[in-house]
């Protein structure tokens, strides 16, 4: 048979005070109401009487207290009358505010709907592109509209302006890319070590990196490209074209070489100074890139002119490991090894633009090849500098 359930203890409901229905094994009284009872007793207990006569200030204080209580009762009655009137007004205000609350609810619903809505698209009107003036775009030269675009960009170097002139920018960029393709073939004819690479590997972006710059302008007001054995990047010396209205130039060399390359260059200056004098006194190089040096001038004049072109980034003092009275201390202080010549941008827009590029590259070829032999010597070349040093 299943076990019988024990019935709960009977509770006397007739008493006014609630009793605990919990079954206890001891006759001890519940302490549930102990704290409250003690608090009630303490509140009901009269204050202790003081010995001696009551102070005179006590009676007026009690009278004053009774008077304040009477006034407060009158004020309570007055406040209750006002409250009944205000309740009616508040009810009207609440009813008046209901439509506003409903409108706010609708606004919240609209906000929820806006979150699911597609993002807003801002339409920027495009400016009308320039007329070609009857002159077609050609690969071997730069169109005059490209130069005008760069001129306008220099004055209006803002993102909003370039967005509104996006068509003009893309047309100018395409024109520059086609010109660079032709210039690459010209460079290959001058220097056979230059490979034919995609145009994206030799041109520089027009966007500036302004993260650590004090100049907030977002774009470069020029087009540029560099031709080397690895394109615009890499350890090799390069040929460089810079197209900018009133500031165009062609040059090349090594710009800010790394630590290892700089050590090789200084070692070459220290051990083989005659090679530097020989290459910097090449007739075509002096005529194009060192025009201030006369053909019959001393070899040291070319060294001084080369230093003047690169002294902006040179060391203030001698480099570590060399004497301050070294014969070629000026060359040892250099951290850039470049040459450049200014050209008229109109020459890049003429039919003989590639001839001008070839002339400048040809005068620079001995210098670029010499730098590459120093920083990146060809291991298969018999007359490399490393072999000469081993012979010594």
CSV table of C-alpha atoms in Angstrom, one decimal, residues 202-334:
chain,number,residue,atom,x,y,z
A,202,UNK,CA,55.7,52.3,-63.1
A,203,UNK,CA,53.2,55.2,-62.5
A,204,UNK,CA,52.6,56.8,-59.1
A,205,UNK,CA,49.2,57.4,-57.6
A,206,UNK,CA,47.8,60.9,-57.5
A,207,UNK,CA,46.5,60.5,-54.0
A,208,UNK,CA,48.7,61.8,-51.2
A,209,UNK,CA,49.3,60.1,-47.8
A,210,UNK,CA,48.3,62.9,-45.4
A,211,UNK,CA,48.3,60.8,-42.2
A,212,UNK,CA,51.6,62.2,-40.9
A,213,UNK,CA,51.7,65.4,-43.1
A,214,UNK,CA,51.0,69.0,-42.1
A,215,UNK,CA,49.8,69.6,-45.7
A,216,UNK,CA,46.1,68.6,-45.8
A,217,UNK,CA,45.7,68.7,-49.6
A,218,UNK,CA,44.6,65.2,-50.7
A,219,UNK,CA,46.1,65.1,-54.2
A,220,UNK,CA,49.4,65.6,-56.0
A,221,UNK,CA,49.1,68.3,-58.7
A,222,UNK,CA,51.3,66.2,-61.0
A,223,UNK,CA,51.7,62.9,-62.8
A,224,UNK,CA,54.9,60.9,-62.4
A,225,UNK,CA,56.5,57.6,-63.4
A,226,UNK,CA,59.7,55.8,-62.7
A,227,UNK,CA,61.4,53.1,-64.9
A,228,UNK,CA,63.8,50.7,-63.3
A,229,UNK,CA,64.5,46.9,-63.4
A,230,UNK,CA,61.6,46.5,-60.9
A,231,UNK,CA,59.4,49.4,-61.8
A,232,UNK,CA,58.8,52.4,-59.5
A,233,UNK,CA,59.7,50.3,-56.5
A,234,UNK,CA,62.8,48.3,-55.7
A,235,UNK,CA,66.5,48.7,-54.9
A,236,UNK,CA,67.6,49.8,-58.3
A,237,UNK,CA,68.3,53.3,-59.6
A,238,UNK,CA,65.6,54.6,-61.9
A,239,UNK,CA,64.7,57.0,-64.7
A,240,UNK,CA,62.0,59.5,-63.6
A,241,UNK,CA,59.5,61.7,-65.4
A,242,UNK,CA,57.6,64.4,-63.6
A,243,UNK,CA,54.7,66.2,-65.4
A,244,UNK,CA,53.5,69.3,-63.7
A,245,UNK,CA,52.7,72.7,-65.2
A,246,UNK,CA,55.7,75.0,-64.7
A,247,UNK,CA,57.5,72.4,-62.7
A,248,UNK,CA,58.1,69.5,-65.1
A,249,UNK,CA,61.5,67.7,-65.1
A,250,UNK,CA,63.2,64.5,-66.1
A,251,UNK,CA,65.9,62.9,-63.9
A,252,UNK,CA,66.9,59.7,-62.1
A,253,UNK,CA,69.2,58.0,-59.6
A,254,UNK,CA,68.7,56.7,-56.0
A,255,UNK,CA,66.3,58.6,-53.7
A,256,UNK,CA,66.7,57.9,-50.0
A,257,UNK,CA,68.5,54.5,-50.3
A,258,UNK,CA,68.3,52.1,-47.4
A,259,UNK,CA,71.1,51.6,-44.8
A,260,UNK,CA,72.8,48.8,-46.6
A,261,UNK,CA,72.8,50.6,-50.0
A,262,UNK,CA,74.1,53.8,-48.3
A,263,UNK,CA,77.0,51.8,-46.8
A,264,UNK,CA,77.9,50.4,-50.2
A,265,UNK,CA,77.8,53.8,-51.8
A,266,UNK,CA,80.0,55.4,-49.2
A,267,UNK,CA,82.4,52.5,-49.4
A,268,UNK,CA,82.6,53.0,-53.2
A,269,UNK,CA,83.3,56.8,-52.7
A,270,UNK,CA,86.0,56.0,-50.2
A,271,UNK,CA,87.7,53.2,-52.2
A,272,UNK,CA,87.0,54.2,-55.8
A,273,UNK,CA,86.6,58.1,-55.9
A,274,UNK,CA,87.9,58.1,-59.5
A,275,UNK,CA,84.9,56.2,-60.7
A,276,UNK,CA,82.6,58.9,-59.4
A,277,UNK,CA,84.6,61.7,-61.1
A,278,UNK,CA,84.6,59.8,-64.3
A,279,UNK,CA,80.8,59.2,-64.5
A,280,UNK,CA,79.9,62.7,-63.3
A,281,UNK,CA,82.1,64.3,-65.9
A,282,UNK,CA,80.5,62.5,-68.8
A,283,UNK,CA,80.0,65.2,-71.6
A,284,UNK,CA,76.2,64.5,-72.1
A,285,UNK,CA,75.5,64.3,-68.4
A,286,UNK,CA,77.3,67.6,-67.7
A,287,UNK,CA,75.5,69.3,-70.6
A,288,UNK,CA,72.0,68.2,-69.6
A,289,UNK,CA,72.1,67.8,-65.8
A,290,UNK,CA,75.1,70.0,-64.8
A,291,UNK,CA,74.8,73.0,-67.1
A,292,UNK,CA,76.7,75.3,-64.8
A,293,UNK,CA,79.8,73.2,-65.2
A,294,UNK,CA,81.8,74.1,-68.3
A,295,UNK,CA,83.1,71.2,-70.5
A,296,UNK,CA,86.7,72.3,-69.9
A,297,UNK,CA,86.2,72.7,-66.2
A,298,UNK,CA,88.1,70.7,-63.6
A,299,UNK,CA,86.6,67.4,-62.4
A,300,UNK,CA,86.0,68.8,-59.0
A,301,UNK,CA,83.5,71.3,-60.3
A,302,UNK,CA,81.2,68.4,-61.3
A,303,UNK,CA,81.5,66.9,-57.8
A,304,UNK,CA,80.6,70.3,-56.2
A,305,UNK,CA,77.7,70.7,-58.6
A,306,UNK,CA,76.4,67.2,-57.8
A,307,UNK,CA,76.7,67.9,-54.1
A,308,UNK,CA,74.7,71.2,-54.4
A,309,UNK,CA,71.8,69.3,-56.1
A,310,UNK,CA,71.6,66.8,-53.3
A,311,UNK,CA,72.6,68.7,-50.2
A,312,UNK,CA,69.1,69.3,-48.9
A,313,UNK,CA,69.0,65.9,-47.3
A,314,UNK,CA,72.8,65.6,-46.5
A,315,UNK,CA,74.2,65.0,-43.1
A,316,UNK,CA,75.3,68.0,-41.1
A,317,UNK,CA,78.5,66.3,-39.9
A,318,UNK,CA,80.7,63.5,-41.2
A,319,UNK,CA,79.2,59.9,-41.2
A,320,UNK,CA,80.4,57.5,-38.7
A,321,UNK,CA,83.7,55.7,-39.5
A,322,UNK,CA,85.1,58.5,-41.7
A,323,UNK,CA,87.4,61.4,-41.0
A,324,UNK,CA,86.2,64.9,-41.1
A,325,UNK,CA,89.1,65.9,-43.4
A,326,UNK,CA,88.3,63.2,-45.9
A,327,UNK,CA,88.9,64.3,-49.5
A,328,UNK,CA,85.4,63.5,-50.6
A,329,UNK,CA,83.6,64.3,-47.3
A,330,UNK,CA,80.9,66.1,-49.3
A,331,UNK,CA,80.0,63.0,-51.2
A,332,UNK,CA,80.1,60.9,-48.0
A,333,UNK,CA,77.6,63.2,-46.3
A,334,UNK,CA,75.0,62.7,-49.0
